[in-house]
Tab-separated table of C-alpha atoms in Angstrom:
chain	number	residue	atom	x	y	z
A	1	UNK	CA	86.516	-19.250	54.858
A	2	UNK	CA	84.615	-16.281	53.391
A	3	UNK	CA	86.690	-14.177	55.809
A	4	UNK	CA	90.142	-15.706	55.891
A	5	UNK	CA	90.425	-16.456	52.169
A	6	UNK	CA	90.342	-12.761	51.127
A	7	UNK	CA	92.141	-11.588	54.278
A	8	UNK	CA	95.038	-13.983	53.768
A	9	UNK	CA	95.163	-13.346	50.034
A	10	UNK	CA	95.839	-9.676	50.822
A	11	UNK	CA	99.309	-8.686	52.014
A	12	UNK	CA	98.016	-6.177	54.584
A	13	UNK	CA	94.244	-6.254	55.193
A	14	UNK	CA	94.007	-3.384	57.694
A	15	UNK	CA	90.574	-2.048	56.920
A	16	UNK	CA	87.671	-4.358	56.094
A	17	UNK	CA	84.060	-3.791	55.068
A	18	UNK	CA	81.409	-6.446	55.630
A	19	UNK	CA	78.156	-6.041	53.726
A	20	UNK	CA	75.382	-8.110	55.279
A	21	UNK	CA	76.519	-10.750	57.733
A	22	UNK	CA	73.857	-9.768	60.251
A	23	UNK	CA	74.378	-12.866	62.384
A	24	UNK	CA	77.827	-11.604	63.413
A	25	UNK	CA	79.736	-14.704	62.363
A	26	UNK	CA	81.823	-13.049	59.670
A	27	UNK	CA	82.723	-10.118	61.951
A	28	UNK	CA	83.762	-12.610	64.635
A	29	UNK	CA	86.132	-14.345	62.222
A	30	UNK	CA	87.499	-11.176	60.546
A	31	UNK	CA	88.345	-9.740	63.971
A	32	UNK	CA	90.650	-12.718	64.618
A	33	UNK	CA	93.085	-11.716	61.871
A	34	UNK	CA	96.045	-9.938	63.517
A	35	UNK	CA	96.533	-7.412	60.707
A	36	UNK	CA	92.928	-6.228	60.678
A	37	UNK	CA	92.677	-2.912	62.566
A	38	UNK	CA	89.219	-1.681	61.648
A	39	UNK	CA	86.022	-3.432	60.531
A	40	UNK	CA	82.991	-1.627	59.184
A	41	UNK	CA	79.870	-3.715	58.876
A	42	UNK	CA	76.727	-2.538	57.096
A	43	UNK	CA	73.648	-4.663	57.718
A	44	UNK	CA	70.335	-3.499	56.329
A	45	UNK	CA	68.090	-5.246	58.854
A	46	UNK	CA	68.559	-4.585	62.567
A	47	UNK	CA	66.163	-7.432	63.397
A	48	UNK	CA	68.708	-9.933	62.088
A	49	UNK	CA	71.288	-8.550	64.484
A	50	UNK	CA	68.877	-8.555	67.430
A	51	UNK	CA	67.671	-12.088	66.741
A	52	UNK	CA	71.203	-13.361	66.341
A	53	UNK	CA	72.163	-11.846	69.703
A	54	UNK	CA	69.184	-13.597	71.253
A	55	UNK	CA	69.302	-16.987	69.542
A	56	UNK	CA	72.846	-17.323	68.123
A	57	UNK	CA	75.052	-15.833	70.833
A	58	UNK	CA	78.123	-17.749	69.617
A	59	UNK	CA	77.830	-16.042	66.226
A	60	UNK	CA	76.828	-12.677	67.666
A	61	UNK	CA	80.059	-12.527	69.695
A	62	UNK	CA	81.413	-10.811	66.588
A	63	UNK	CA	79.504	-7.668	67.521
A	64	UNK	CA	81.553	-7.335	70.728
A	65	UNK	CA	84.852	-6.812	68.904
A	66	UNK	CA	86.447	-3.433	69.644
A	67	UNK	CA	87.629	-3.425	66.007
A	68	UNK	CA	84.004	-3.319	64.757
A	69	UNK	CA	81.862	-0.371	63.755
A	70	UNK	CA	78.345	-1.687	63.035
A	71	UNK	CA	76.090	0.430	60.834
A	72	UNK	CA	72.439	-0.424	60.205
A	73	UNK	CA	71.896	0.801	56.691
A	74	UNK	CA	72.247	0.222	52.983
A	75	UNK	CA	75.555	-1.227	51.804
A	76	UNK	CA	75.162	0.386	48.368
A	77	UNK	CA	74.880	3.875	49.896
A	78	UNK	CA	77.691	3.175	52.356
A	79	UNK	CA	80.077	2.268	49.562
A	80	UNK	CA	79.100	5.359	47.543
A	81	UNK	CA	79.995	7.457	50.611
A	82	UNK	CA	83.269	5.641	51.328
A	83	UNK	CA	85.504	5.670	48.284
A	84	UNK	CA	89.078	4.318	48.182
A	85	UNK	CA	88.805	3.168	51.752
A	86	UNK	CA	88.887	-0.600	52.230
A	87	UNK	CA	91.473	-3.319	51.672
A	88	UNK	CA	88.915	-6.111	51.703
A	89	UNK	CA	85.147	-6.133	51.168
A	90	UNK	CA	83.241	-9.262	52.178
A	91	UNK	CA	79.628	-9.703	51.112
A	92	UNK	CA	77.870	-12.222	53.299
A	93	UNK	CA	74.496	-12.393	51.622
A	94	UNK	CA	71.564	-14.742	51.384
A	95	UNK	CA	70.655	-16.557	48.171
A	96	UNK	CA	70.893	-14.923	44.722
A	97	UNK	CA	67.152	-15.317	44.149
A	98	UNK	CA	65.155	-12.991	46.399
A	99	UNK	CA	66.013	-9.841	48.332
A	100	UNK	CA	69.792	-10.222	47.977
A	101	UNK	CA	69.672	-10.476	44.166
A	102	UNK	CA	71.340	-7.105	43.585
A	103	UNK	CA	74.434	-8.267	45.502
A	104	UNK	CA	75.255	-10.693	42.685
A	105	UNK	CA	75.089	-8.173	39.838
A	106	UNK	CA	77.908	-6.740	37.787
A	107	UNK	CA	76.964	-3.188	38.947
A	108	UNK	CA	77.497	-4.261	42.557
A	109	UNK	CA	81.029	-5.354	41.689
A	110	UNK	CA	81.562	-1.933	40.091
A	111	UNK	CA	80.473	-0.223	43.278
A	112	UNK	CA	82.713	-2.374	45.449
A	113	UNK	CA	85.633	-1.472	43.231
A	114	UNK	CA	85.178	2.255	43.976
A	115	UNK	CA	85.198	1.587	47.718
A	116	UNK	CA	88.460	-0.367	47.569
A	117	UNK	CA	91.992	0.906	48.061
A	118	UNK	CA	94.777	-0.032	45.643
A	119	UNK	CA	95.344	-3.805	45.672
A	120	UNK	CA	91.947	-4.418	47.257
A	121	UNK	CA	90.125	-7.730	47.281
A	122	UNK	CA	86.419	-8.553	47.309
A	123	UNK	CA	84.877	-11.835	48.348
A	124	UNK	CA	81.198	-12.653	47.978
A	125	UNK	CA	78.932	-15.617	48.463
A	126	UNK	CA	79.108	-17.226	45.043
A	127	UNK	CA	76.679	-20.119	45.014
A	128	UNK	CA	77.257	-23.804	44.355
A	129	UNK	CA	78.770	-25.209	41.180
A	130	UNK	CA	76.617	-28.313	41.560
A	131	UNK	CA	73.340	-26.451	41.999
A	132	UNK	CA	73.734	-23.793	39.336
A	133	UNK	CA	77.084	-23.597	37.571
A	134	UNK	CA	75.800	-21.150	34.966
A	135	UNK	CA	74.825	-18.703	37.698
A	136	UNK	CA	78.260	-18.933	39.317
A	137	UNK	CA	79.827	-18.324	35.933
A	138	UNK	CA	77.570	-15.318	35.346
A	139	UNK	CA	78.613	-13.797	38.690
A	140	UNK	CA	82.279	-14.392	37.820
A	141	UNK	CA	81.740	-12.746	34.442
A	142	UNK	CA	80.152	-9.707	36.165
A	143	UNK	CA	83.102	-9.527	38.544
A	144	UNK	CA	85.567	-9.707	35.635
A	145	UNK	CA	84.083	-6.522	34.145
A	146	UNK	CA	85.662	-4.592	37.050
A	147	UNK	CA	88.397	-6.863	38.380
A	148	UNK	CA	91.273	-8.201	36.300
A	149	UNK	CA	91.819	-11.139	38.638
A	150	UNK	CA	88.828	-13.346	39.486
A	151	UNK	CA	88.695	-16.756	41.066
A	152	UNK	CA	86.268	-19.112	42.797
A	153	UNK	CA	86.832	-21.143	45.945
A	154	UNK	CA	84.660	-23.668	47.757
A	155	UNK	CA	84.149	-24.694	51.321
A	156	UNK	CA	82.391	-27.737	52.732
A	157	UNK	CA	79.259	-26.907	54.760
A	158	UNK	CA	77.177	-30.013	55.468
A	159	UNK	CA	73.956	-28.156	56.196
A	160	UNK	CA	73.908	-26.311	52.862
A	161	UNK	CA	72.313	-27.755	49.727
A	162	UNK	CA	74.854	-30.092	48.082
A	163	UNK	CA	77.024	-29.747	51.198
A	164	UNK	CA	79.133	-26.858	50.063
A	165	UNK	CA	79.187	-23.195	49.109
A	166	UNK	CA	81.456	-21.166	46.855
A	167	UNK	CA	82.909	-17.681	46.971
A	168	UNK	CA	83.744	-15.417	44.090
A	169	UNK	CA	86.974	-13.577	44.829
A	170	UNK	CA	88.049	-10.541	42.809
A	171	UNK	CA	91.281	-8.624	43.097
A	172	UNK	CA	92.475	-5.328	41.622
A	173	UNK	CA	96.062	-6.602	41.425
A	174	UNK	CA	96.313	-8.694	38.277
A	175	UNK	CA	99.512	-10.405	39.343
A	176	UNK	CA	98.397	-11.496	42.790
A	177	UNK	CA	98.002	-15.249	43.040
A	178	UNK	CA	94.810	-15.530	45.051
A	179	UNK	CA	95.245	-19.192	45.855
A	180	UNK	CA	98.573	-18.588	47.600
A	181	UNK	CA	98.157	-17.035	51.043
A	182	UNK	CA	100.308	-13.948	51.551
A	183	UNK	CA	100.466	-14.590	55.238
A	184	UNK	CA	101.213	-18.145	56.269
A	185	UNK	CA	100.013	-19.191	59.694
A	186	UNK	CA	101.458	-22.136	61.589
A	187	UNK	CA	99.088	-24.714	63.086
A	188	UNK	CA	99.868	-23.193	66.484
A	189	UNK	CA	98.835	-19.734	65.299
A	190	UNK	CA	95.674	-21.123	63.668
A	191	UNK	CA	94.728	-22.797	66.943
A	192	UNK	CA	95.513	-19.689	68.971
A	193	UNK	CA	93.206	-17.671	66.718
A	194	UNK	CA	90.605	-20.405	67.294
A	195	UNK	CA	90.041	-21.020	63.591
A	196	UNK	CA	88.141	-24.259	63.169
A	197	UNK	CA	88.259	-24.629	59.383
A	198	UNK	CA	90.886	-22.370	57.781
A	199	UNK	CA	94.529	-23.313	57.435
A	200	UNK	CA	97.160	-22.076	54.991
A	201	UNK	CA	97.009	-25.406	53.138
A	202	UNK	CA	93.221	-25.508	52.838
A	203	UNK	CA	93.362	-21.944	51.496
A	204	UNK	CA	95.142	-23.223	48.393
A	205	UNK	CA	93.113	-26.438	48.204
A	206	UNK	CA	89.798	-24.560	48.197
A	207	UNK	CA	90.555	-23.027	44.780
A	208	UNK	CA	91.050	-26.451	43.179
A	209	UNK	CA	87.911	-27.474	41.370
A	210	UNK	CA	86.782	-30.681	39.695
A	211	UNK	CA	88.093	-30.794	36.140
A	212	UNK	CA	84.681	-30.145	34.524
A	213	UNK	CA	84.088	-27.103	36.737
A	214	UNK	CA	87.544	-25.671	36.096
A	215	UNK	CA	87.048	-26.112	32.384
A	216	UNK	CA	83.597	-24.522	32.429
A	217	UNK	CA	84.632	-21.533	34.573
A	218	UNK	CA	88.050	-20.807	33.131
A	219	UNK	CA	88.408	-22.395	29.707
A	220	UNK	CA	85.053	-22.033	27.954
A	221	UNK	CA	83.359	-18.874	26.663
B	1	UNK	CA	88.441	-40.166	42.727
B	2	UNK	CA	88.341	-43.521	44.558
B	3	UNK	CA	90.107	-44.872	41.446
B	4	UNK	CA	92.544	-42.211	40.326
B	5	UNK	CA	93.746	-41.167	43.777
B	6	UNK	CA	95.343	-44.555	44.558
B	7	UNK	CA	96.299	-45.199	40.910
B	8	UNK	CA	98.125	-41.891	40.582
B	9	UNK	CA	99.711	-42.177	44.025
B	10	UNK	CA	101.361	-45.400	42.803
B	11	UNK	CA	104.346	-45.121	40.471
B	12	UNK	CA	103.280	-48.082	38.332
B	13	UNK	CA	99.768	-49.449	39.002
B	14	UNK	CA	99.783	-52.353	36.547
B	15	UNK	CA	97.532	-54.805	38.327
B	16	UNK	CA	94.439	-53.667	40.209
B	17	UNK	CA	91.853	-55.442	42.340
B	18	UNK	CA	88.390	-53.978	42.861
B	19	UNK	CA	86.324	-55.408	45.708
B	20	UNK	CA	82.646	-54.583	45.299
B	21	UNK	CA	81.851	-51.858	42.798
B	22	UNK	CA	79.041	-53.921	41.235
B	23	UNK	CA	77.675	-50.972	39.265
B	24	UNK	CA	80.794	-50.962	37.074
B	25	UNK	CA	81.693	-47.311	37.626
B	26	UNK	CA	84.999	-47.934	39.354
B	27	UNK	CA	86.086	-50.478	36.714
B	28	UNK	CA	85.205	-47.954	34.000
B	29	UNK	CA	87.446	-45.334	35.599
B	30	UNK	CA	90.332	-47.673	36.510
B	31	UNK	CA	90.460	-48.916	32.922
B	32	UNK	CA	91.174	-45.358	31.740
B	33	UNK	CA	94.572	-45.222	33.454
B	34	UNK	CA	97.229	-45.904	30.810
B	35	UNK	CA	99.511	-47.891	33.126
B	36	UNK	CA	96.808	-50.309	34.266
B	37	UNK	CA	97.163	-53.603	32.362
B	38	UNK	CA	94.916	-55.933	34.306
B	39	UNK	CA	91.865	-55.410	36.528
B	40	UNK	CA	90.327	-58.121	38.680
B	41	UNK	CA	86.951	-57.275	40.138
B	42	UNK	CA	85.237	-59.391	42.785
B	43	UNK	CA	81.587	-58.588	43.374
B	44	UNK	CA	79.588	-60.790	45.718
B	45	UNK	CA	76.153	-60.136	44.201
B	46	UNK	CA	75.571	-60.818	40.510
B	47	UNK	CA	72.162	-59.094	40.710
B	48	UNK	CA	73.916	-55.753	41.252
B	49	UNK	CA	75.867	-56.264	38.044
B	50	UNK	CA	72.770	-57.333	36.083
B	51	UNK	CA	70.670	-54.429	37.356
B	52	UNK	CA	73.415	-51.934	36.629
B	53	UNK	CA	73.695	-53.218	33.070
B	54	UNK	CA	69.935	-52.774	32.724
B	55	UNK	CA	69.392	-49.454	34.492
B	56	UNK	CA	72.813	-47.754	34.678
B	57	UNK	CA	74.368	-48.521	31.278
B	58	UNK	CA	76.764	-45.557	31.533
B	59	UNK	CA	78.258	-47.014	34.712
B	60	UNK	CA	78.100	-50.609	33.475
B	61	UNK	CA	80.307	-49.723	30.479
B	62	UNK	CA	83.147	-50.594	32.850
B	63	UNK	CA	82.324	-54.282	32.394
B	64	UNK	CA	83.160	-54.049	28.693
B	65	UNK	CA	86.819	-53.231	29.259
B	66	UNK	CA	89.213	-55.826	27.812
B	67	UNK	CA	91.433	-55.185	30.840
B	68	UNK	CA	88.735	-56.505	33.212
B	69	UNK	CA	88.275	-59.970	34.689
B	70	UNK	CA	84.979	-59.990	36.609
B	71	UNK	CA	84.506	-62.622	39.311
B	72	UNK	CA	81.251	-63.126	41.170
B	73	UNK	CA	82.385	-64.217	44.569
B	74	UNK	CA	83.720	-63.311	47.967
B	75	UNK	CA	86.472	-60.671	48.078
B	76	UNK	CA	87.844	-62.116	51.326
B	77	UNK	CA	88.351	-65.536	49.764
B	78	UNK	CA	89.743	-64.024	46.560
B	79	UNK	CA	92.422	-62.142	48.445
B	80	UNK	CA	93.350	-65.224	50.477
B	81	UNK	CA	93.875	-67.059	47.185
B	82	UNK	CA	95.836	-64.224	45.526
B	83	UNK	CA	98.788	-63.250	47.657
B	84	UNK	CA	101.422	-60.673	46.647
B	85	UNK	CA	99.609	-59.955	43.453
B	86	UNK	CA	98.153	-56.456	43.195
B	87	UNK	CA	99.614	-52.957	43.045
B	88	UNK	CA	96.356	-51.286	44.046
B	89	UNK	CA	93.248	-52.615	45.796
B	90	UNK	CA	90.116	-50.472	45.688
B	91	UNK	CA	87.163	-51.304	47.909
B	92	UNK	CA	83.982	-49.753	46.618
B	93	UNK	CA	81.546	-50.709	49.318
B	94	UNK	CA	78.217	-49.569	50.663
B	95	UNK	CA	77.850	-48.001	54.114
B	96	UNK	CA	79.781	-49.217	57.172
B	97	UNK	CA	76.584	-50.181	58.964
B	98	UNK	CA	74.926	-53.198	57.360
B	99	UNK	CA	76.188	-55.952	55.052
B	100	UNK	CA	79.458	-54.179	54.179
B	101	UNK	CA	80.520	-53.741	57.811
B	102	UNK	CA	83.372	-56.246	57.584
B	103	UNK	CA	85.032	-54.161	54.831
B	104	UNK	CA	85.790	-51.417	57.335
B	105	UNK	CA	87.502	-53.647	59.914
B	106	UNK	CA	91.155	-53.816	60.819
B	107	UNK	CA	91.244	-57.513	59.830
B	108	UNK	CA	90.127	-56.552	56.309
B	109	UNK	CA	93.093	-54.211	56.022
B	110	UNK	CA	95.320	-57.083	57.153
B	111	UNK	CA	93.933	-59.289	54.404
B	112	UNK	CA	94.383	-56.603	51.752
B	113	UNK	CA	98.006	-56.250	52.811
B	114	UNK	CA	98.699	-59.909	52.043
B	115	UNK	CA	97.248	-59.533	48.537
B	116	UNK	CA	99.439	-56.524	47.710
B	117	UNK	CA	102.793	-56.450	46.011
B	118	UNK	CA	105.684	-54.412	47.416
B	119	UNK	CA	104.802	-50.706	47.445
B	120	UNK	CA	101.094	-51.471	47.097
B	121	UNK	CA	98.293	-49.076	47.907
B	122	UNK	CA	94.754	-49.655	49.162
B	123	UNK	CA	91.875	-47.229	48.919
B	124	UNK	CA	88.495	-47.780	50.524
B	125	UNK	CA	85.301	-45.890	51.039
B	126	UNK	CA	86.011	-44.121	54.300
B	127	UNK	CA	82.850	-42.306	55.320
B	128	UNK	CA	82.217	-38.645	55.984
B	129	UNK	CA	84.087	-36.573	58.547
B	130	UNK	CA	80.945	-34.508	59.092
B	131	UNK	CA	78.626	-37.451	59.651
B	132	UNK	CA	80.822	-39.607	61.860
B	133	UNK	CA	84.399	-38.443	62.398
B	134	UNK	CA	85.028	-41.019	65.122
B	135	UNK	CA	84.159	-43.825	62.707
B	136	UNK	CA	86.535	-42.459	60.062
B	137	UNK	CA	89.246	-42.250	62.689
B	138	UNK	CA	88.553	-45.827	63.786
B	139	UNK	CA	88.908	-47.061	60.190
B	140	UNK	CA	92.178	-45.119	59.837
B	141	UNK	CA	93.429	-46.639	63.091
B	142	UNK	CA	92.571	-50.135	61.801
B	143	UNK	CA	94.412	-49.383	58.573
B	144	UNK	CA	97.468	-48.133	60.496
B	145	UNK	CA	97.824	-51.550	62.194
B	146	UNK	CA	98.922	-52.942	58.817
B	147	UNK	CA	100.045	-49.917	56.792
B	148	UNK	CA	102.768	-47.503	57.884
B	149	UNK	CA	101.388	-44.711	55.692
B	150	UNK	CA	97.712	-43.810	56.020
B	151	UNK	CA	95.819	-40.792	54.798
B	152	UNK	CA	92.278	-39.605	54.138
B	153	UNK	CA	90.980	-37.718	51.118
B	154	UNK	CA	87.576	-36.289	50.306
B	155	UNK	CA	85.556	-35.757	47.188
B	156	UNK	CA	82.459	-33.664	46.628
B	157	UNK	CA	79.352	-35.711	45.717
B	158	UNK	CA	76.194	-33.626	45.935
B	159	UNK	CA	73.805	-36.585	46.201
B	160	UNK	CA	75.566	-38.093	49.240
B	161	UNK	CA	74.688	-37.129	52.806
B	162	UNK	CA	76.587	-33.927	53.675
B	163	UNK	CA	77.574	-33.625	49.997
B	164	UNK	CA	80.834	-35.486	50.174
B	165	UNK	CA	82.540	-38.819	50.821
B	166	UNK	CA	85.977	-39.726	52.066
B	167	UNK	CA	88.500	-42.433	51.229
B	168	UNK	CA	90.999	-44.057	53.521
B	169	UNK	CA	94.236	-44.629	51.629
B	170	UNK	CA	96.942	-46.905	52.991
B	171	UNK	CA	100.353	-47.541	51.519
B	172	UNK	CA	103.087	-50.072	52.280
B	173	UNK	CA	105.812	-47.572	51.381
B	174	UNK	CA	106.283	-45.328	54.396
B	175	UNK	CA	108.115	-42.657	52.428
B	176	UNK	CA	105.601	-42.256	49.626
B	177	UNK	CA	103.818	-38.932	49.770
B	178	UNK	CA	100.246	-39.970	48.954
B	179	UNK	CA	99.029	-36.456	48.286
B	180	UNK	CA	101.560	-35.919	45.504
B	181	UNK	CA	100.630	-37.752	42.303
B	182	UNK	CA	103.461	-39.863	40.920
B	183	UNK	CA	102.140	-39.440	37.438
B	184	UNK	CA	101.163	-35.929	36.440
B	185	UNK	CA	98.593	-35.631	33.674
B	186	UNK	CA	98.159	-32.494	31.603
B	187	UNK	CA	94.665	-31.030	31.145
B	188	UNK	CA	94.740	-32.396	27.606
B	189	UNK	CA	95.511	-35.910	28.832
B	190	UNK	CA	92.790	-35.649	31.507
B	191	UNK	CA	90.268	-34.658	28.851
B	192	UNK	CA	91.408	-37.403	26.474
B	193	UNK	CA	90.890	-39.956	29.240
B	194	UNK	CA	87.442	-38.408	29.732
B	195	UNK	CA	87.965	-37.805	33.455
B	196	UNK	CA	85.265	-35.457	34.697
B	197	UNK	CA	86.494	-34.822	38.234
B	198	UNK	CA	90.126	-35.870	38.716
B	199	UNK	CA	93.073	-33.652	37.887
B	200	UNK	CA	96.614	-33.677	39.243
B	201	UNK	CA	95.885	-30.512	41.262
B	202	UNK	CA	92.646	-31.768	42.801
B	203	UNK	CA	94.513	-34.954	43.776
B	204	UNK	CA	96.631	-32.923	46.193
B	205	UNK	CA	93.773	-30.650	47.265
B	206	UNK	CA	91.566	-33.586	48.235
B	207	UNK	CA	93.915	-34.532	51.098
B	208	UNK	CA	93.636	-31.059	52.660
B	209	UNK	CA	91.126	-31.152	55.479
B	210	UNK	CA	89.526	-28.480	57.634
B	211	UNK	CA	91.806	-27.650	60.561
B	212	UNK	CA	89.604	-29.383	63.159
B	213	UNK	CA	89.478	-32.568	61.089
B	214	UNK	CA	93.224	-32.601	60.450
B	215	UNK	CA	93.856	-32.130	64.154
B	216	UNK	CA	91.414	-34.866	65.140
B	217	UNK	CA	92.700	-37.412	62.591
B	218	UNK	CA	96.421	-36.750	62.759
B	219	UNK	CA	97.285	-34.922	65.982
B	220	UNK	CA	95.055	-36.367	68.708
B	221	UNK	CA	95.148	-39.840	70.296
């Protein structure tokens, strides 16, 4: 979902940057999208990649994609060196408390903006509205400083705390309706791409939040 | 959600039966719907009601509704004695393994059918598709023996195993689209009714399932 939500919200996601995602799972999914031509992935810790190849081979299959260029390095530096280059940037980080903290800051959203092409979309791990709604709202507020169009989607993951995780999605195009996929896939196409979770209908559904969450994220100051 | 999904799928849910729901929470929510005139609730264990009044007063407020007629007794017997009477029957049970087992059986769906009026809808706790998808499918299959129109919706509940719970919804009207609410409420109306979770948009979203679940429930034998 962290892959196909931004990819399918974009009309032509040819060039994608993944920051983090060292287990290879996001690269594996991004590579399935037929419009994606080139994936750059910047992972700071080569041990994560090595261990995933050893212990999570199904995830690490992502590293075999001919579309992928894997860089072991600092995502911040990579984005500074690659301006106006990507259609979609996906940040697959760990939790907001700890080493990945900087990936949830407003300044990080500013940096991503510079690395995007016109109409670009960013999608980052956004935390759970049950666990810490004020943190999610803070991340959305930071994103709104740089992106005129910000939304939040959720996906069900039974092994995560509270059984779900959210994504903050930001888009440079103010008029783009993020919850409506620009490319609709039939069930046959979804199955041929071997997508287990995503479908064009669940894309839209994932942006629908319980009333109290919607109100807190979008209607209150 | 176990209340407002069937209520809002029905064009005119005047008379509602609740089986179980001894904590009072479902009655509290059902009573909020403006078209509901009369609620019968049959709870088998009066201790549940007493303890809820003592320890869960916010839930037990449901018992104060002037729309409610609370009966301590057996839901099976009550339905046998009340044929063609209800527009909506909600079964708020405990888990499918243990004392509530009979409320997940095909014969229970048959009994509910006899207690419904034309166009009636039933909605029952339906388990989690992550925890036991084959059980959910079995309950849906049992429901389909008596109802031509069967669907499954989910709601996010962080304290439940896997963070969510599903409902099996069955309808006597084959043409009724369960995932489209028959009565649309504005955000203002939702807030005036003091609904924390339900909205007309999350009604539809809750029927959208991950691709593998949709395929397993609706496309495979």
